[in-house]
Amino acid sequence: MLINQTLEGLSALRLSSMARGLKEQLESPSYQGLSFDERLGMLVDKELLDRETRRIDRNLKAARLRINACVEDVDFMAKRGLDRYIFMGLSQALWVGSAQNLVITGPTGVGKTYLACALANSAIRNGKSALYFRSPRLIDELQTARVDGRWPKVVAQLLRTELLVIDDFLLRPMTSDQAAEMLEVIDDRTKRRSTLFASQLPISMWHSAIKDTTIADALLDRILDATHRIELEGDTMRKTGVDNAAQKDAD
C-alpha cells in the first residue's frame, strides 16, 4: 500500500519517469543488491534524462527545420571547401551562446540547407532554441504581420529564439520596405541572439541585392558583425549514384 501511495505521489508531482523507474526496480531482482543511495541516484538520473529528451523533442518540433539533419551525417569528403575542424567547432553551439552570427554561402546543391539544419539541430541538443525560415517566407510573414496587427507578437517570438535560421537569404532582391522590416528584426537580435544566414549569393553581392543603399549599409553592418563564415564551392552534390547520406547533405 505504501509503495502505491509513493507511486501516486511521484505521478502527482509530475515525476512520472521516477515512478516508472521505481516500479521497474521493484519488479526486477537485479536492483536488490544496490544501496538506497544508488537506487535513488538512478531514479533521479532517469527523470532528468527523460525530461531532457522531451525538451529536445519539443524544441526540434518547434524549430520546423526543413531537413532532419545532424552533424554526424555531414559529408566531409565532398570537395566543397568545408573544413571539418571549423564545422565541428561550430556544432558545439558556443557561438550561439555568445550571440554571434554565421553565414553559409555557396552555389546550388553544395549542402547549405543541410549544414544549416544540422547546426540548428546541434544547437537544440546543446540546450538552445531554434527556428527555421526560408527568407521569402519570412519576408511574407513580416509583411502580413505588419498589416494584420501581429507585428509585435511575431517580432517578440523571433527575438525569443536563440538561433534564427534564414535560408535562401536574398534569393530575391529586397525592396526598401522588405529590407527595412528585416533590419528591424536583425537589429533587435544584434548582440542578443544568433542568426544563421544561408545564401547562394556571395557576401560581396549582398549589398547590390538590396535596393535601398542606406538600409543595405545598416543591415549588412549588423549581419556581418561578429560573424563566422563558411564559404562553400564546387559542383552540385545532387548527382545520381551518391549514397543516401550524401544525397541528403546536398540539400
PDB file of C-alpha atoms in Angstrom:
ATOM      1  CA  MET A   1       0.000   0.000   0.000  1.00  0.00           C
ATOM      2  CA  LEU A   2       2.827   2.405   0.913  1.00  0.00           C
ATOM      3  CA  ILE A   3       4.520   1.763  -2.437  1.00  0.00           C
ATOM      4  CA  ASN A   4       1.287   2.520  -4.298  1.00  0.00           C
ATOM      5  CA  GLN A   5       0.985   5.800  -2.420  1.00  0.00           C
ATOM      6  CA  THR A   6       4.593   6.620  -3.291  1.00  0.00           C
ATOM      7  CA  LEU A   7       3.984   5.906  -6.978  1.00  0.00           C
ATOM      8  CA  GLU A   8       0.846   8.030  -6.932  1.00  0.00           C
ATOM      9  CA  GLY A   9       2.734  10.811  -5.167  1.00  0.00           C
ATOM     10  CA  LEU A  10       5.507  10.790  -7.741  1.00  0.00           C
ATOM     11  CA  SER A  11       2.943  10.981 -10.535  1.00  0.00           C
ATOM     12  CA  ALA A  12       1.141  13.833  -8.766  1.00  0.00           C
ATOM     13  CA  LEU A  13       4.455  15.686  -8.559  1.00  0.00           C
ATOM     14  CA  ARG A  14       4.912  15.111 -12.311  1.00  0.00           C
ATOM     15  CA  LEU A  15       7.850  12.800 -11.673  1.00  0.00           C
ATOM     16  CA  SER A  16       6.443  10.131 -13.939  1.00  0.00           C
ATOM     17  CA  SER A  17       9.847   8.866 -15.071  1.00  0.00           C
ATOM     18  CA  MET A  18      10.907   8.323 -11.458  1.00  0.00           C
ATOM     19  CA  ALA A  19       7.620   6.497 -10.842  1.00  0.00           C
ATOM     20  CA  ARG A  20       8.251   4.173 -13.791  1.00  0.00           C
ATOM     21  CA  GLY A  21      11.841   3.671 -12.676  1.00  0.00           C
ATOM     22  CA  LEU A  22      10.779   2.798  -9.130  1.00  0.00           C
ATOM     23  CA  LYS A  23       8.244   0.312 -10.411  1.00  0.00           C
ATOM     24  CA  GLU A  24      10.939  -1.248 -12.590  1.00  0.00           C
ATOM     25  CA  GLN A  25      13.289  -1.516  -9.603  1.00  0.00           C
ATOM     26  CA  LEU A  26      10.612  -3.232  -7.513  1.00  0.00           C
ATOM     27  CA  GLU A  27       9.883  -5.774 -10.232  1.00  0.00           C
ATOM     28  CA  SER A  28      13.480  -6.625 -11.139  1.00  0.00           C
ATOM     29  CA  PRO A  29      15.722  -8.608  -8.752  1.00  0.00           C
ATOM     30  CA  SER A  30      18.831  -7.127 -10.368  1.00  0.00           C
ATOM     31  CA  TYR A  31      18.332  -3.946  -8.362  1.00  0.00           C
ATOM     32  CA  GLN A  32      18.076  -5.624  -4.961  1.00  0.00           C
ATOM     33  CA  GLY A  33      21.800  -5.664  -4.338  1.00  0.00           C
ATOM     34  CA  LEU A  34      22.134  -1.886  -4.774  1.00  0.00           C
ATOM     35  CA  SER A  35      22.169   0.560  -1.899  1.00  0.00           C
ATOM     36  CA  PHE A  36      19.417   3.087  -1.288  1.00  0.00           C
ATOM     37  CA  ASP A  37      21.676   5.928  -2.468  1.00  0.00           C
ATOM     38  CA  GLU A  38      22.497   4.098  -5.698  1.00  0.00           C
ATOM     39  CA  ARG A  39      18.868   3.332  -6.482  1.00  0.00           C
ATOM     40  CA  LEU A  40      17.757   6.867  -5.681  1.00  0.00           C
ATOM     41  CA  GLY A  41      20.514   8.268  -7.862  1.00  0.00           C
ATOM     42  CA  MET A  42      19.371   6.076 -10.761  1.00  0.00           C
ATOM     43  CA  LEU A  43      15.793   7.326 -10.367  1.00  0.00           C
ATOM     44  CA  VAL A  44      16.903  10.958 -10.392  1.00  0.00           C
ATOM     45  CA  ASP A  45      19.106  10.371 -13.452  1.00  0.00           C
ATOM     46  CA  LYS A  46      16.211   8.716 -15.268  1.00  0.00           C
ATOM     47  CA  GLU A  47      13.909  11.646 -14.546  1.00  0.00           C
ATOM     48  CA  LEU A  48      16.494  14.175 -15.697  1.00  0.00           C
ATOM     49  CA  LEU A  49      17.304  12.231 -18.868  1.00  0.00           C
ATOM     50  CA  ASP A  50      13.656  11.800 -19.827  1.00  0.00           C
ATOM     51  CA  ARG A  51      12.947  15.483 -19.225  1.00  0.00           C
ATOM     52  CA  GLU A  52      15.897  16.490 -21.377  1.00  0.00           C
ATOM     53  CA  THR A  53      14.755  14.134 -24.140  1.00  0.00           C
ATOM     54  CA  ARG A  54      11.258  15.611 -24.064  1.00  0.00           C
ATOM     55  CA  ARG A  55      12.687  19.149 -24.130  1.00  0.00           C
ATOM     56  CA  ILE A  56      14.815  18.351 -27.171  1.00  0.00           C
ATOM     57  CA  ASP A  57      11.856  16.741 -28.958  1.00  0.00           C
ATOM     58  CA  ARG A  58       9.673  19.795 -28.259  1.00  0.00           C
ATOM     59  CA  ASN A  59      12.327  22.226 -29.467  1.00  0.00           C
ATOM     60  CA  LEU A  60      13.085  20.205 -32.585  1.00  0.00           C
ATOM     61  CA  LYS A  61       9.393  20.188 -33.464  1.00  0.00           C
ATOM     62  CA  ALA A  62       9.061  23.917 -32.748  1.00  0.00           C
ATOM     63  CA  ALA A  63      12.128  24.701 -34.895  1.00  0.00           C
ATOM     64  CA  ARG A  64      10.398  23.445 -38.055  1.00  0.00           C
ATOM     65  CA  LEU A  65      13.728  22.522 -39.641  1.00  0.00           C
ATOM     66  CA  ARG A  66      13.444  21.868 -43.351  1.00  0.00           C
ATOM     67  CA  ILE A  67      15.656  18.784 -43.149  1.00  0.00           C
ATOM     68  CA  ASN A  68      16.119  16.254 -40.355  1.00  0.00           C
ATOM     69  CA  ALA A  69      19.874  16.793 -40.436  1.00  0.00           C
ATOM     70  CA  CYS A  70      22.573  16.017 -37.891  1.00  0.00           C
ATOM     71  CA  VAL A  71      26.275  16.778 -37.780  1.00  0.00           C
ATOM     72  CA  GLU A  72      27.164  13.074 -37.606  1.00  0.00           C
ATOM     73  CA  ASP A  73      25.908  12.608 -41.188  1.00  0.00           C
ATOM     74  CA  VAL A  74      27.742  15.566 -42.741  1.00  0.00           C
ATOM     75  CA  ASP A  75      29.915  14.517 -45.689  1.00  0.00           C
ATOM     76  CA  PHE A  76      33.401  15.942 -45.253  1.00  0.00           C
ATOM     77  CA  MET A  77      34.826  14.010 -48.198  1.00  0.00           C
ATOM     78  CA  ALA A  78      32.999  16.054 -50.835  1.00  0.00           C
ATOM     79  CA  LYS A  79      35.185  18.699 -52.462  1.00  0.00           C
ATOM     80  CA  ARG A  80      33.325  21.849 -51.452  1.00  0.00           C
ATOM     81  CA  GLY A  81      35.721  23.610 -49.086  1.00  0.00           C
ATOM     82  CA  LEU A  82      34.111  22.501 -45.824  1.00  0.00           C
ATOM     83  CA  ASP A  83      36.657  22.401 -43.011  1.00  0.00           C
ATOM     84  CA  ARG A  84      35.850  19.573 -40.588  1.00  0.00           C
ATOM     85  CA  TYR A  85      37.630  21.203 -37.643  1.00  0.00           C
ATOM     86  CA  ILE A  86      35.852  24.527 -38.032  1.00  0.00           C
ATOM     87  CA  PHE A  87      32.433  22.965 -38.644  1.00  0.00           C
ATOM     88  CA  MET A  88      32.643  20.601 -35.695  1.00  0.00           C
ATOM     89  CA  GLY A  89      33.716  23.514 -33.525  1.00  0.00           C
ATOM     90  CA  LEU A  90      30.602  25.413 -34.610  1.00  0.00           C
ATOM     91  CA  SER A  91      28.488  22.356 -33.839  1.00  0.00           C
ATOM     92  CA  GLN A  92      29.219  22.873 -30.128  1.00  0.00           C
ATOM     93  CA  ALA A  93      26.966  25.968 -30.367  1.00  0.00           C
ATOM     94  CA  LEU A  94      29.246  28.182 -28.273  1.00  0.00           C
ATOM     95  CA  TRP A  95      28.768  30.888 -30.910  1.00  0.00           C
ATOM     96  CA  VAL A  96      25.020  30.736 -30.261  1.00  0.00           C
ATOM     97  CA  GLY A  97      25.565  31.241 -26.566  1.00  0.00           C
ATOM     98  CA  SER A  98      27.739  34.265 -27.415  1.00  0.00           C
ATOM     99  CA  ALA A  99      25.047  35.809 -29.678  1.00  0.00           C
ATOM    100  CA  GLN A 100      27.281  35.603 -32.761  1.00  0.00           C
ATOM    101  CA  ASN A 101      26.105  35.083 -36.345  1.00  0.00           C
ATOM    102  CA  LEU A 102      27.009  32.576 -39.034  1.00  0.00           C
ATOM    103  CA  VAL A 103      26.878  32.937 -42.811  1.00  0.00           C
ATOM    104  CA  ILE A 104      26.965  29.925 -45.157  1.00  0.00           C
ATOM    105  CA  THR A 105      27.347  30.743 -48.848  1.00  0.00           C
ATOM    106  CA  GLY A 106      27.790  28.601 -51.934  1.00  0.00           C
ATOM    107  CA  PRO A 107      26.198  27.556 -55.224  1.00  0.00           C
ATOM    108  CA  THR A 108      23.069  25.434 -55.517  1.00  0.00           C
ATOM    109  CA  GLY A 109      23.406  21.831 -54.393  1.00  0.00           C
ATOM    110  CA  VAL A 110      26.521  22.040 -52.208  1.00  0.00           C
ATOM    111  CA  GLY A 111      24.561  21.406 -48.995  1.00  0.00           C
ATOM    112  CA  LYS A 112      23.947  24.820 -47.442  1.00  0.00           C
ATOM    113  CA  THR A 113      20.468  23.935 -46.157  1.00  0.00           C
ATOM    114  CA  TYR A 114      21.628  20.608 -44.754  1.00  0.00           C
ATOM    115  CA  LEU A 115      24.545  22.192 -42.912  1.00  0.00           C
ATOM    116  CA  ALA A 116      22.330  24.966 -41.549  1.00  0.00           C
ATOM    117  CA  CYS A 117      19.752  22.471 -40.275  1.00  0.00           C
ATOM    118  CA  ALA A 118      22.463  20.227 -38.833  1.00  0.00           C
ATOM    119  CA  LEU A 119      23.912  23.142 -36.864  1.00  0.00           C
ATOM    120  CA  ALA A 120      20.446  24.157 -35.665  1.00  0.00           C
ATOM    121  CA  ASN A 121      19.789  20.563 -34.601  1.00  0.00           C
ATOM    122  CA  SER A 122      23.088  20.545 -32.703  1.00  0.00           C
ATOM    123  CA  ALA A 123      22.273  23.870 -31.046  1.00  0.00           C
ATOM    124  CA  ILE A 124      18.965  22.437 -29.818  1.00  0.00           C
ATOM    125  CA  ARG A 125      20.745  19.394 -28.417  1.00  0.00           C
ATOM    126  CA  ASN A 126      23.087  21.779 -26.633  1.00  0.00           C
ATOM    127  CA  GLY A 127      20.192  23.443 -24.852  1.00  0.00           C
ATOM    128  CA  LYS A 128      19.310  26.244 -27.291  1.00  0.00           C
ATOM    129  CA  SER A 129      16.077  27.059 -29.104  1.00  0.00           C
ATOM    130  CA  ALA A 130      15.975  27.467 -32.888  1.00  0.00           C
ATOM    131  CA  LEU A 131      13.570  28.427 -35.659  1.00  0.00           C
ATOM    132  CA  TYR A 132      13.935  27.889 -39.417  1.00  0.00           C
ATOM    133  CA  PHE A 133      12.600  30.138 -42.167  1.00  0.00           C
ATOM    134  CA  ARG A 134      13.223  30.407 -45.865  1.00  0.00           C
ATOM    135  CA  SER A 135      13.888  34.075 -46.489  1.00  0.00           C
ATOM    136  CA  PRO A 136      10.928  34.588 -48.906  1.00  0.00           C
ATOM    137  CA  ARG A 137       8.537  33.070 -46.377  1.00  0.00           C
ATOM    138  CA  LEU A 138       9.944  35.145 -43.505  1.00  0.00           C
ATOM    139  CA  ILE A 139       9.560  38.316 -45.572  1.00  0.00           C
ATOM    140  CA  ASP A 140       5.949  37.397 -46.398  1.00  0.00           C
ATOM    141  CA  GLU A 141       5.281  36.641 -42.714  1.00  0.00           C
ATOM    142  CA  LEU A 142       6.687  40.009 -41.647  1.00  0.00           C
ATOM    143  CA  GLN A 143       4.690  41.932 -44.248  1.00  0.00           C
ATOM    144  CA  THR A 144       1.474  40.124 -43.304  1.00  0.00           C
ATOM    145  CA  ALA A 145       2.104  40.692 -39.606  1.00  0.00           C
ATOM    146  CA  ARG A 146       2.596  44.405 -40.230  1.00  0.00           C
ATOM    147  CA  VAL A 147      -0.794  44.612 -41.948  1.00  0.00           C
ATOM    148  CA  ASP A 148      -2.904  42.443 -39.620  1.00  0.00           C
ATOM    149  CA  GLY A 149      -1.530  43.793 -36.350  1.00  0.00           C
ATOM    150  CA  ARG A 150       0.552  40.759 -35.331  1.00  0.00           C
ATOM    151  CA  TRP A 151       3.874  42.559 -35.779  1.00  0.00           C
ATOM    152  CA  PRO A 152       4.761  42.897 -32.065  1.00  0.00           C
ATOM    153  CA  LYS A 153       3.890  39.259 -31.416  1.00  0.00           C
ATOM    154  CA  VAL A 154       5.850  37.931 -34.403  1.00  0.00           C
ATOM    155  CA  VAL A 155       8.918  40.059 -33.667  1.00  0.00           C
ATOM    156  CA  ALA A 156       8.813  39.042 -29.996  1.00  0.00           C
ATOM    157  CA  GLN A 157       8.740  35.355 -30.985  1.00  0.00           C
ATOM    158  CA  LEU A 158      11.732  35.838 -33.272  1.00  0.00           C
ATOM    159  CA  LEU A 159      13.638  37.656 -30.528  1.00  0.00           C
ATOM    160  CA  ARG A 160      12.985  34.865 -28.019  1.00  0.00           C
ATOM    161  CA  THR A 161      14.508  32.316 -30.387  1.00  0.00           C
ATOM    162  CA  GLU A 162      18.181  31.849 -29.596  1.00  0.00           C
ATOM    163  CA  LEU A 163      19.097  30.746 -33.138  1.00  0.00           C
ATOM    164  CA  LEU A 164      17.131  32.033 -36.118  1.00  0.00           C
ATOM    165  CA  VAL A 165      17.980  30.260 -39.390  1.00  0.00           C
ATOM    166  CA  ILE A 166      17.251  32.295 -42.528  1.00  0.00           C
ATOM    167  CA  ASP A 167      17.731  30.079 -45.578  1.00  0.00           C
ATOM    168  CA  ASP A 168      17.851  31.256 -49.209  1.00  0.00           C
ATOM    169  CA  PHE A 169      18.758  34.738 -47.990  1.00  0.00           C
ATOM    170  CA  LEU A 170      18.490  37.296 -50.810  1.00  0.00           C
ATOM    171  CA  LEU A 171      17.175  34.629 -53.160  1.00  0.00           C
ATOM    172  CA  ARG A 172      15.110  37.513 -54.476  1.00  0.00           C
ATOM    173  CA  PRO A 173      16.293  41.147 -54.322  1.00  0.00           C
ATOM    174  CA  MET A 174      14.824  43.009 -51.351  1.00  0.00           C
ATOM    175  CA  THR A 175      12.669  46.079 -51.787  1.00  0.00           C
ATOM    176  CA  SER A 176      13.191  49.035 -49.475  1.00  0.00           C
ATOM    177  CA  ASP A 177      10.191  48.055 -47.325  1.00  0.00           C
ATOM    178  CA  GLN A 178      11.273  44.412 -47.092  1.00  0.00           C
ATOM    179  CA  ALA A 179      14.817  45.396 -46.164  1.00  0.00           C
ATOM    180  CA  ALA A 180      13.533  47.843 -43.525  1.00  0.00           C
ATOM    181  CA  GLU A 181      11.445  45.117 -41.874  1.00  0.00           C
ATOM    182  CA  MET A 182      14.349  42.673 -41.969  1.00  0.00           C
ATOM    183  CA  LEU A 183      16.547  45.360 -40.435  1.00  0.00           C
ATOM    184  CA  GLU A 184      14.126  45.731 -37.506  1.00  0.00           C
ATOM    185  CA  VAL A 185      14.313  42.008 -36.800  1.00  0.00           C
ATOM    186  CA  ILE A 186      18.092  41.773 -37.124  1.00  0.00           C
ATOM    187  CA  ASP A 187      18.660  44.976 -35.152  1.00  0.00           C
ATOM    188  CA  ASP A 188      16.656  43.553 -32.239  1.00  0.00           C
ATOM    189  CA  ARG A 189      18.747  40.383 -32.324  1.00  0.00           C
ATOM    190  CA  THR A 190      22.168  42.030 -32.680  1.00  0.00           C
ATOM    191  CA  LYS A 191      24.409  41.156 -29.720  1.00  0.00           C
ATOM    192  CA  ARG A 192      21.418  39.459 -28.056  1.00  0.00           C
ATOM    193  CA  ARG A 193      20.638  36.449 -30.250  1.00  0.00           C
ATOM    194  CA  SER A 194      22.299  34.499 -33.066  1.00  0.00           C
ATOM    195  CA  THR A 195      21.203  34.340 -36.686  1.00  0.00           C
ATOM    196  CA  LEU A 196      22.378  31.889 -39.344  1.00  0.00           C
ATOM    197  CA  PHE A 197      22.120  33.044 -42.954  1.00  0.00           C
ATOM    198  CA  ALA A 198      22.414  30.611 -45.880  1.00  0.00           C
ATOM    199  CA  SER A 199      22.664  32.157 -49.337  1.00  0.00           C
ATOM    200  CA  GLN A 200      23.556  31.340 -52.911  1.00  0.00           C
ATOM    201  CA  LEU A 201      24.938  34.841 -53.332  1.00  0.00           C
ATOM    202  CA  PRO A 202      28.499  35.521 -52.190  1.00  0.00           C
ATOM    203  CA  ILE A 203      28.644  38.181 -49.494  1.00  0.00           C
ATOM    204  CA  SER A 204      30.251  40.609 -51.952  1.00  0.00           C
ATOM    205  CA  MET A 205      26.949  40.716 -53.901  1.00  0.00           C
ATOM    206  CA  TRP A 206      24.598  41.195 -50.946  1.00  0.00           C
ATOM    207  CA  HIS A 207      24.675  44.972 -50.935  1.00  0.00           C
ATOM    208  CA  SER A 208      23.620  45.227 -54.581  1.00  0.00           C
ATOM    209  CA  ALA A 209      20.683  42.849 -53.919  1.00  0.00           C
ATOM    210  CA  ILE A 210      19.103  45.383 -51.536  1.00  0.00           C
ATOM    211  CA  LYS A 211      17.553  48.334 -53.358  1.00  0.00           C
ATOM    212  CA  ASP A 212      17.894  50.929 -50.601  1.00  0.00           C
ATOM    213  CA  THR A 213      21.619  51.501 -50.150  1.00  0.00           C
ATOM    214  CA  THR A 214      21.237  53.214 -46.772  1.00  0.00           C
ATOM    215  CA  ILE A 215      19.238  50.333 -45.328  1.00  0.00           C
ATOM    216  CA  ALA A 216      21.638  47.901 -47.002  1.00  0.00           C
ATOM    217  CA  ASP A 217      24.560  49.521 -45.178  1.00  0.00           C
ATOM    218  CA  ALA A 218      22.790  49.268 -41.819  1.00  0.00           C
ATOM    219  CA  LEU A 219      21.507  45.713 -42.350  1.00  0.00           C
ATOM    220  CA  LEU A 220      24.804  44.265 -43.542  1.00  0.00           C
ATOM    221  CA  ASP A 221      26.711  46.060 -40.794  1.00  0.00           C
ATOM    222  CA  ARG A 222      24.624  44.204 -38.219  1.00  0.00           C
ATOM    223  CA  ILE A 223      24.638  40.863 -40.029  1.00  0.00           C
ATOM    224  CA  LEU A 224      28.379  40.758 -40.597  1.00  0.00           C
ATOM    225  CA  ASP A 225      29.362  41.943 -37.120  1.00  0.00           C
ATOM    226  CA  ALA A 226      30.791  39.076 -35.028  1.00  0.00           C
ATOM    227  CA  THR A 227      30.032  36.633 -37.834  1.00  0.00           C
ATOM    228  CA  HIS A 228      31.531  33.250 -38.642  1.00  0.00           C
ATOM    229  CA  ARG A 229      31.680  32.339 -42.326  1.00  0.00           C
ATOM    230  CA  ILE A 230      31.522  29.079 -44.246  1.00  0.00           C
ATOM    231  CA  GLU A 231      32.119  29.699 -47.940  1.00  0.00           C
ATOM    232  CA  LEU A 232      31.402  26.590 -49.987  1.00  0.00           C
ATOM    233  CA  GLU A 233      32.333  25.985 -53.590  1.00  0.00           C
ATOM    234  CA  GLY A 234      32.375  23.224 -56.195  1.00  0.00           C
ATOM    235  CA  ASP A 235      29.828  21.291 -58.223  1.00  0.00           C
ATOM    236  CA  THR A 236      26.414  20.223 -57.017  1.00  0.00           C
ATOM    237  CA  MET A 237      26.261  17.090 -54.876  1.00  0.00           C
ATOM    238  CA  ARG A 238      22.847  16.200 -56.315  1.00  0.00           C
ATOM    239  CA  LYS A 239      24.092  13.530 -58.663  1.00  0.00           C
ATOM    240  CA  THR A 240      22.887  10.054 -59.472  1.00  0.00           C
ATOM    241  CA  GLY A 241      24.779   7.344 -57.646  1.00  0.00           C
ATOM    242  CA  VAL A 242      25.599   9.159 -54.418  1.00  0.00           C
ATOM    243  CA  ASP A 243      24.731   7.418 -51.174  1.00  0.00           C
ATOM    244  CA  ASN A 244      21.675   8.437 -49.155  1.00  0.00           C
ATOM    245  CA  ALA A 245      23.569  10.461 -46.571  1.00  0.00           C
ATOM    246  CA  ALA A 246      25.448  12.449 -49.212  1.00  0.00           C
ATOM    247  CA  GLN A 247      22.244  12.999 -51.194  1.00  0.00           C
ATOM    248  CA  LYS A 248      20.517  14.424 -48.120  1.00  0.00           C
ATOM    249  CA  ASP A 249      23.580  16.552 -47.417  1.00  0.00           C
ATOM    250  CA  ALA A 250      23.254  18.062 -50.884  1.00  0.00           C
ATOM    251  CA  ASP A 251      20.024  19.819 -49.967  1.00  0.00           C
TER     252      ASP A 251
END
